[in-house]
PDB file of C-alpha atoms in Angstrom:
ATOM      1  CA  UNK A   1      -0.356  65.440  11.442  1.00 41.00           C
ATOM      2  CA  UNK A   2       0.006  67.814   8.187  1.00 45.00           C
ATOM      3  CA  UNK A   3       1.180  71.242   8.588  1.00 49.00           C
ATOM      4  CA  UNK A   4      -1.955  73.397   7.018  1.00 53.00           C
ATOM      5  CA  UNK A   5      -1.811  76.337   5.718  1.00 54.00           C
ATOM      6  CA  UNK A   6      -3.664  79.124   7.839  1.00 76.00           C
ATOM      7  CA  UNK A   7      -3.771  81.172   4.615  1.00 86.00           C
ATOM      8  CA  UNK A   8      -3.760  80.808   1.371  1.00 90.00           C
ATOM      9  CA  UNK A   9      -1.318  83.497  -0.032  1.00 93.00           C
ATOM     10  CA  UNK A  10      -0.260  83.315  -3.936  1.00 94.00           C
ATOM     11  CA  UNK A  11       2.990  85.773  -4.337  1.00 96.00           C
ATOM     12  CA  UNK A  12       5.101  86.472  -7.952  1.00 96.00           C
ATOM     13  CA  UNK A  13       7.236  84.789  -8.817  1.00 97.00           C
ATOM     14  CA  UNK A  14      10.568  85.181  -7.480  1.00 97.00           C
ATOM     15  CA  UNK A  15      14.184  84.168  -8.724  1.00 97.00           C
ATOM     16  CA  UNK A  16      15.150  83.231  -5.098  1.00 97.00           C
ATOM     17  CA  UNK A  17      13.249  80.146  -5.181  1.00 98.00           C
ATOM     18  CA  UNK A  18      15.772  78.195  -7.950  1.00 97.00           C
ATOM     19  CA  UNK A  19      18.637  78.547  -5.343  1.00 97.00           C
ATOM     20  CA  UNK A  20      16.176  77.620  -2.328  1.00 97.00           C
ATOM     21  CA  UNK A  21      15.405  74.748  -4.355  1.00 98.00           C
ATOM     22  CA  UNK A  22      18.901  74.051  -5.447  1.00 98.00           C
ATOM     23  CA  UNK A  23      20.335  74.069  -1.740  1.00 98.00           C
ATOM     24  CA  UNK A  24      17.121  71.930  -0.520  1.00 98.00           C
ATOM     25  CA  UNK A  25      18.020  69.296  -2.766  1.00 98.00           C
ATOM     26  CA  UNK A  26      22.189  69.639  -2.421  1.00 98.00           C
ATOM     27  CA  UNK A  27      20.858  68.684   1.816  1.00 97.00           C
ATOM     28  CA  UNK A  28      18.517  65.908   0.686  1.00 98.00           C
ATOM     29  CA  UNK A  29      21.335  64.688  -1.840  1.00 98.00           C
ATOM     30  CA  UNK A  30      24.160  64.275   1.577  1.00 97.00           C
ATOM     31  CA  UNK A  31      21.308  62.184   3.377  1.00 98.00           C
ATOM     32  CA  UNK A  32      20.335  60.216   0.789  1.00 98.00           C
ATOM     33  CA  UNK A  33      21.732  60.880  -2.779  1.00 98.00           C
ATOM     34  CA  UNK A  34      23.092  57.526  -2.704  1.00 98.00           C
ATOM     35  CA  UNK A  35      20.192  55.705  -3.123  1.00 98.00           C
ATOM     36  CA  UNK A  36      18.019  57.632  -4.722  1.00 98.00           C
ATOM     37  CA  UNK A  37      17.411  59.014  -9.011  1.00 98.00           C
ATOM     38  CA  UNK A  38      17.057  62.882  -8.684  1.00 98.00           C
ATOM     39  CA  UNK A  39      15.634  65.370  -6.730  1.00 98.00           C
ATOM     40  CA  UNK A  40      13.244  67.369  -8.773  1.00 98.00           C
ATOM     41  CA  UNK A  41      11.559  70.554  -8.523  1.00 98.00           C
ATOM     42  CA  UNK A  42       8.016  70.469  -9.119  1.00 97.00           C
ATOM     43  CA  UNK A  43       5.069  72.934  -8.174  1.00 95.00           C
ATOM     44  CA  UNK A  44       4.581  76.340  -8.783  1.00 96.00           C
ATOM     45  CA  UNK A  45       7.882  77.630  -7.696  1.00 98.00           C
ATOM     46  CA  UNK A  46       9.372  75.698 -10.221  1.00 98.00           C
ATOM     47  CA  UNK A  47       7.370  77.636 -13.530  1.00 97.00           C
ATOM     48  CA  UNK A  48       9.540  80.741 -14.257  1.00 96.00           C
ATOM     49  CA  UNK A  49       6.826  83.718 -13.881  1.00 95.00           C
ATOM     50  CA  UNK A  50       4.380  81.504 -12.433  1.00 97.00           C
ATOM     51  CA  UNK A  51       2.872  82.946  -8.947  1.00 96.00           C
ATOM     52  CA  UNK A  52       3.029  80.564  -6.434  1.00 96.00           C
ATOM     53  CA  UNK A  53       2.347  80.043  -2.970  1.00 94.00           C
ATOM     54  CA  UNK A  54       6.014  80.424  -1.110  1.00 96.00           C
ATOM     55  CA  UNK A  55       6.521  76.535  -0.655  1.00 95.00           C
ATOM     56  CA  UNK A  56       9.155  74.525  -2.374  1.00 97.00           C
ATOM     57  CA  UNK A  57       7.696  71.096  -3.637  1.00 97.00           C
ATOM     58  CA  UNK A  58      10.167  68.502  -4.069  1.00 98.00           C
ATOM     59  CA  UNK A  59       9.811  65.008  -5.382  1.00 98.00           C
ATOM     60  CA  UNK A  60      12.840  62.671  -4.714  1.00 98.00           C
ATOM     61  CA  UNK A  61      12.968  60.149  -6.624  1.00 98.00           C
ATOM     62  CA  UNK A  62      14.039  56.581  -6.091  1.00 98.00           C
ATOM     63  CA  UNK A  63      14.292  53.398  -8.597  1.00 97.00           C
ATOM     64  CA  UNK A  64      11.509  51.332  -6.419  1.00 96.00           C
ATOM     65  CA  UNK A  65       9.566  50.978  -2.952  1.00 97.00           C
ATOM     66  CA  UNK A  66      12.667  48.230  -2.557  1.00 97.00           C
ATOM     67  CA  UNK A  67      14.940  51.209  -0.751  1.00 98.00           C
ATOM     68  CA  UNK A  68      12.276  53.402   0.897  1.00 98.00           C
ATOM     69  CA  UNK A  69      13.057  51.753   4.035  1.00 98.00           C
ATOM     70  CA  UNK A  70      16.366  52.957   3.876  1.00 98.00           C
ATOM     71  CA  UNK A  71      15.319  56.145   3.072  1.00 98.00           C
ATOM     72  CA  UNK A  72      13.169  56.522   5.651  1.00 98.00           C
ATOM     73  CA  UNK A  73      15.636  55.384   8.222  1.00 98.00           C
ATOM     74  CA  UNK A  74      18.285  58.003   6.919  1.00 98.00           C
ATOM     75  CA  UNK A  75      15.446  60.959   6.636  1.00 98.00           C
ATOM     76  CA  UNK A  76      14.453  60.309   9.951  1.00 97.00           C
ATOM     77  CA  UNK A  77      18.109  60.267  11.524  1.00 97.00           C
ATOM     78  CA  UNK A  78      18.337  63.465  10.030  1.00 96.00           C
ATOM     79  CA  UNK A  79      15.275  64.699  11.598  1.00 96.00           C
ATOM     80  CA  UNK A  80      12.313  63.928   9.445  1.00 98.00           C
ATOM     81  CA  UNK A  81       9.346  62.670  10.132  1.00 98.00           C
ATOM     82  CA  UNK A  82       8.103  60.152   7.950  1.00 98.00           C
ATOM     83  CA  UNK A  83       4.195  60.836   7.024  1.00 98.00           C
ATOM     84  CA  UNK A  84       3.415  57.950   4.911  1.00 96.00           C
ATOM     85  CA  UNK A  85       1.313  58.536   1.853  1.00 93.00           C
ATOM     86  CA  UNK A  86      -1.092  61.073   3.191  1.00 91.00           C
ATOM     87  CA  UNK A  87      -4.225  59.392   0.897  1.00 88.00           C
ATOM     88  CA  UNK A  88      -1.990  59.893  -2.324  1.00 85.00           C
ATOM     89  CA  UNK A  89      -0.447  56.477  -3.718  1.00 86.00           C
ATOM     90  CA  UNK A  90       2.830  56.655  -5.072  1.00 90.00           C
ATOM     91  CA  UNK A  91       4.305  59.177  -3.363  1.00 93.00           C
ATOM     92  CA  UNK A  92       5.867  59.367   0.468  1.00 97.00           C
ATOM     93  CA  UNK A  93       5.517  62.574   2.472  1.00 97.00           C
ATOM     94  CA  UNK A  94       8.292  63.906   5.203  1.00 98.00           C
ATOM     95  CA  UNK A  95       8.481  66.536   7.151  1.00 96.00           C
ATOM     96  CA  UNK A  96      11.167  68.364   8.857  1.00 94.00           C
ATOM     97  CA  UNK A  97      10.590  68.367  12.558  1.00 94.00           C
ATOM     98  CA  UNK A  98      13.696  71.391  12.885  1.00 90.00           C
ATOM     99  CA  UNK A  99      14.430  74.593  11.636  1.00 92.00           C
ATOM    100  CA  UNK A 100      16.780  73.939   8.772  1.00 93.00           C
ATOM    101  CA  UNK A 101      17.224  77.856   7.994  1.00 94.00           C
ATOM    102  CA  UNK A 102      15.042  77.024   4.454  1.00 96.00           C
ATOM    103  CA  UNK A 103      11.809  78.323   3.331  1.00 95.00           C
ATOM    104  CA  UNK A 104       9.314  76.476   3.435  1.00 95.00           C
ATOM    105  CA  UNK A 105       9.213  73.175   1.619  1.00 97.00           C
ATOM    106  CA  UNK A 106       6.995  69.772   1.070  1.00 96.00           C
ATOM    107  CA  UNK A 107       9.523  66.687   0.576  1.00 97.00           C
ATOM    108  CA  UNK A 108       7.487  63.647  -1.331  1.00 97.00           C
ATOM    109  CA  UNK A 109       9.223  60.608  -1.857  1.00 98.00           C
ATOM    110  CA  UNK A 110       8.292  59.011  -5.620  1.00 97.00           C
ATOM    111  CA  UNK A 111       8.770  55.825  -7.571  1.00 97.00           C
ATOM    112  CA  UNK A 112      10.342  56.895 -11.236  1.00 97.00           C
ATOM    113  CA  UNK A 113       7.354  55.117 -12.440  1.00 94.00           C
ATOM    114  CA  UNK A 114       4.750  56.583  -9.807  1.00 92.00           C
ATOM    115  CA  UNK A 115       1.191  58.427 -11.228  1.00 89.00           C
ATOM    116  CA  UNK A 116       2.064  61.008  -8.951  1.00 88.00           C
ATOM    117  CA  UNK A 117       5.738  62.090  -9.873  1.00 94.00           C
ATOM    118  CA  UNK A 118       5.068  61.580 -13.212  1.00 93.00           C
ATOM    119  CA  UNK A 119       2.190  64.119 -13.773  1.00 92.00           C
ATOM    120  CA  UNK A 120       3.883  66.522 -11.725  1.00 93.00           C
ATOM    121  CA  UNK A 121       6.765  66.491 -14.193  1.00 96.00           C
ATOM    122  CA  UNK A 122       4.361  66.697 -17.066  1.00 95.00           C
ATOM    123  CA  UNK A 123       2.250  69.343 -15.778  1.00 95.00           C
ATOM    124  CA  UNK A 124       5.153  71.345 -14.705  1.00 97.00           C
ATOM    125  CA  UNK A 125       6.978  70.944 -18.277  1.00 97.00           C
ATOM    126  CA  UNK A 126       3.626  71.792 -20.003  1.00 96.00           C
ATOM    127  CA  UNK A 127       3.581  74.960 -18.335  1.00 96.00           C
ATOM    128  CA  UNK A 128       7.144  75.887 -18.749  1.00 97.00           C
ATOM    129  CA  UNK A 129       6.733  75.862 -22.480  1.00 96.00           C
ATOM    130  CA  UNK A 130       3.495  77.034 -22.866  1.00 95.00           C
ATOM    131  CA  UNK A 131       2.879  80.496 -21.829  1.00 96.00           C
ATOM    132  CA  UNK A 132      -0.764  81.210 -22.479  1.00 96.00           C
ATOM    133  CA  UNK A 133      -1.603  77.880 -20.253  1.00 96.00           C
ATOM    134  CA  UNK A 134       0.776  79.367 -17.524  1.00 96.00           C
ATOM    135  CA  UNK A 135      -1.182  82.848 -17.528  1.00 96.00           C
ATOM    136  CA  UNK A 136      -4.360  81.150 -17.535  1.00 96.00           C
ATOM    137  CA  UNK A 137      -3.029  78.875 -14.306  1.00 96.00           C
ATOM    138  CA  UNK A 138      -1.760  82.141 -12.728  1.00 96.00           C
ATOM    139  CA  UNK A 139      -5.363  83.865 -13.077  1.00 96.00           C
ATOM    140  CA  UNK A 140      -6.877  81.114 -11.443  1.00 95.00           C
ATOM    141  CA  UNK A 141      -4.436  80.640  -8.909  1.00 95.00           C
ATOM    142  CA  UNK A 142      -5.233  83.774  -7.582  1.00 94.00           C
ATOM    143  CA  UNK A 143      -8.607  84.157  -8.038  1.00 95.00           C
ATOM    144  CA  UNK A 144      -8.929  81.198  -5.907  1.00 93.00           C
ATOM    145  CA  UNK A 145      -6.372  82.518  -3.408  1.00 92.00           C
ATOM    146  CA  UNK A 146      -8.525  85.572  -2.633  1.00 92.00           C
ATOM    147  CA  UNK A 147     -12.053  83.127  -2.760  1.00 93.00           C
ATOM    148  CA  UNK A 148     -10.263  80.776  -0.448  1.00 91.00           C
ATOM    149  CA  UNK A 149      -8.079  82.697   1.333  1.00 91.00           C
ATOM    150  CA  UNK A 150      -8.868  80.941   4.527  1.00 90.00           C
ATOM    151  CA  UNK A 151      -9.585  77.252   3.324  1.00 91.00           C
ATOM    152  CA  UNK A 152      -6.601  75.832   1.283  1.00 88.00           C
ATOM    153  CA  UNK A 153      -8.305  72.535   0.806  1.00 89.00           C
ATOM    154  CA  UNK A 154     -11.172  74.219  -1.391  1.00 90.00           C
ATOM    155  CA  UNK A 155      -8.181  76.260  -3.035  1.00 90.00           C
ATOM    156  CA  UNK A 156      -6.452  73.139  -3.884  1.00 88.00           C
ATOM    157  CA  UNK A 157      -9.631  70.977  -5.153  1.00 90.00           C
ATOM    158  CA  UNK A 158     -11.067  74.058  -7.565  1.00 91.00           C
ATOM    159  CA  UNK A 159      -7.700  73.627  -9.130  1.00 93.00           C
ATOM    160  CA  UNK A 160      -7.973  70.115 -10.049  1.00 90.00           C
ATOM    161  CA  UNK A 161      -9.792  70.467 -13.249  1.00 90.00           C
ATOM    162  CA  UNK A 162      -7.419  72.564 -14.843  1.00 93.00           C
ATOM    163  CA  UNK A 163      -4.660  70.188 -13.748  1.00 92.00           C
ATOM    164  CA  UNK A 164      -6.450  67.277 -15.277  1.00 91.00           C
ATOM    165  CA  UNK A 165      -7.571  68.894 -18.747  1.00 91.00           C
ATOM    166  CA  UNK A 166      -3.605  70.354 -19.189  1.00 91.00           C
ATOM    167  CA  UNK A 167      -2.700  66.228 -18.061  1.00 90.00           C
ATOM    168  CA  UNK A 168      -5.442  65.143 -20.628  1.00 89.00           C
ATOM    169  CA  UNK A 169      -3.787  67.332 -23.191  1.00 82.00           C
ATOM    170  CA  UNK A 170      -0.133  65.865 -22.506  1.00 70.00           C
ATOM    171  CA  UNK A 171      -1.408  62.313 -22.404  1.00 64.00           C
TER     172      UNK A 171
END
């Protein structure tokens, strides 16, 4: 079952969430850096100045679907659970079934080649270097956030349009 959000709560930016990231991924990197691309940090957190909801996306990525059986094996030894795909194709969910002493965090599992991991890293690029795209994101962010404080799946699907015409841009 997916951890929901009870409420929707967009925050500023905050500096802290680089080295949340950073020591996220060095823990990912002992369980499975061996077998795996990168560990990259996507989402919100990962714009500079960007609010964001408080949750550290993070898309490992690995060469093919060849080792995700090894993946999950190691993941789940180190107290993951393995989700599956959650309705998204190309990209693997886990979740941590222990208190690791990290914020909050979604782990996603991503072919180099996937649909998935590969708009994520073009939409968050895009909005790195392009400020007035990154305000515009931010307004609606929290516009939505107090509209849909209480139902983060109409939060998350009024954002799609903007995610798709800044996608259509980069394509």
């Amino acid at each position: 079952m997916v951890e929901r959000t009870k409420v929707v709560e967009v925050v500023p930016y905050n500096p802290e969430w680089k080295t949340e990231f950073e020591q996220i991924k060095t823990m990912i990197m002992n369980y499975i850096g061996d077998v795996i691309l990168a560990v990259e940090h996507v989402g919100s957190t990962s714009i500079e100045g960007l609010s964001a909801k408080p949750i550290i996306d993070l898309d490992v990525v690995m060469d093919s679907y060849d080792v995700l059986p090894d993946i999950i094996e190691r993941l789940e030894k180190a107290g993951f659970e393995y989700q599956g795909n959650l309705g998204i194709e190309g990209r693997e969910a886990f979740k941590r079934t222990f208190d690791d002493g990290f914020m909050k965090y979604h782990l996603y599992v991503c072919p180099k080649d996937g649909k998935g991991y590969v708009e994520h890293i073009a939409f968050r690029d895009y909005l790195r270097a392009n400020e007035s795209a990154r305000k515009d994101y931010e307004t609606l962010k929290l516009k939505l956030a107090e509209t849909y404080r209480y139902d983060i799946d109409n939060y998350c699907d009024k954002k799609t349009d903007f995610v798709k015409d800044i996608l259509r841009l980069k394509g």
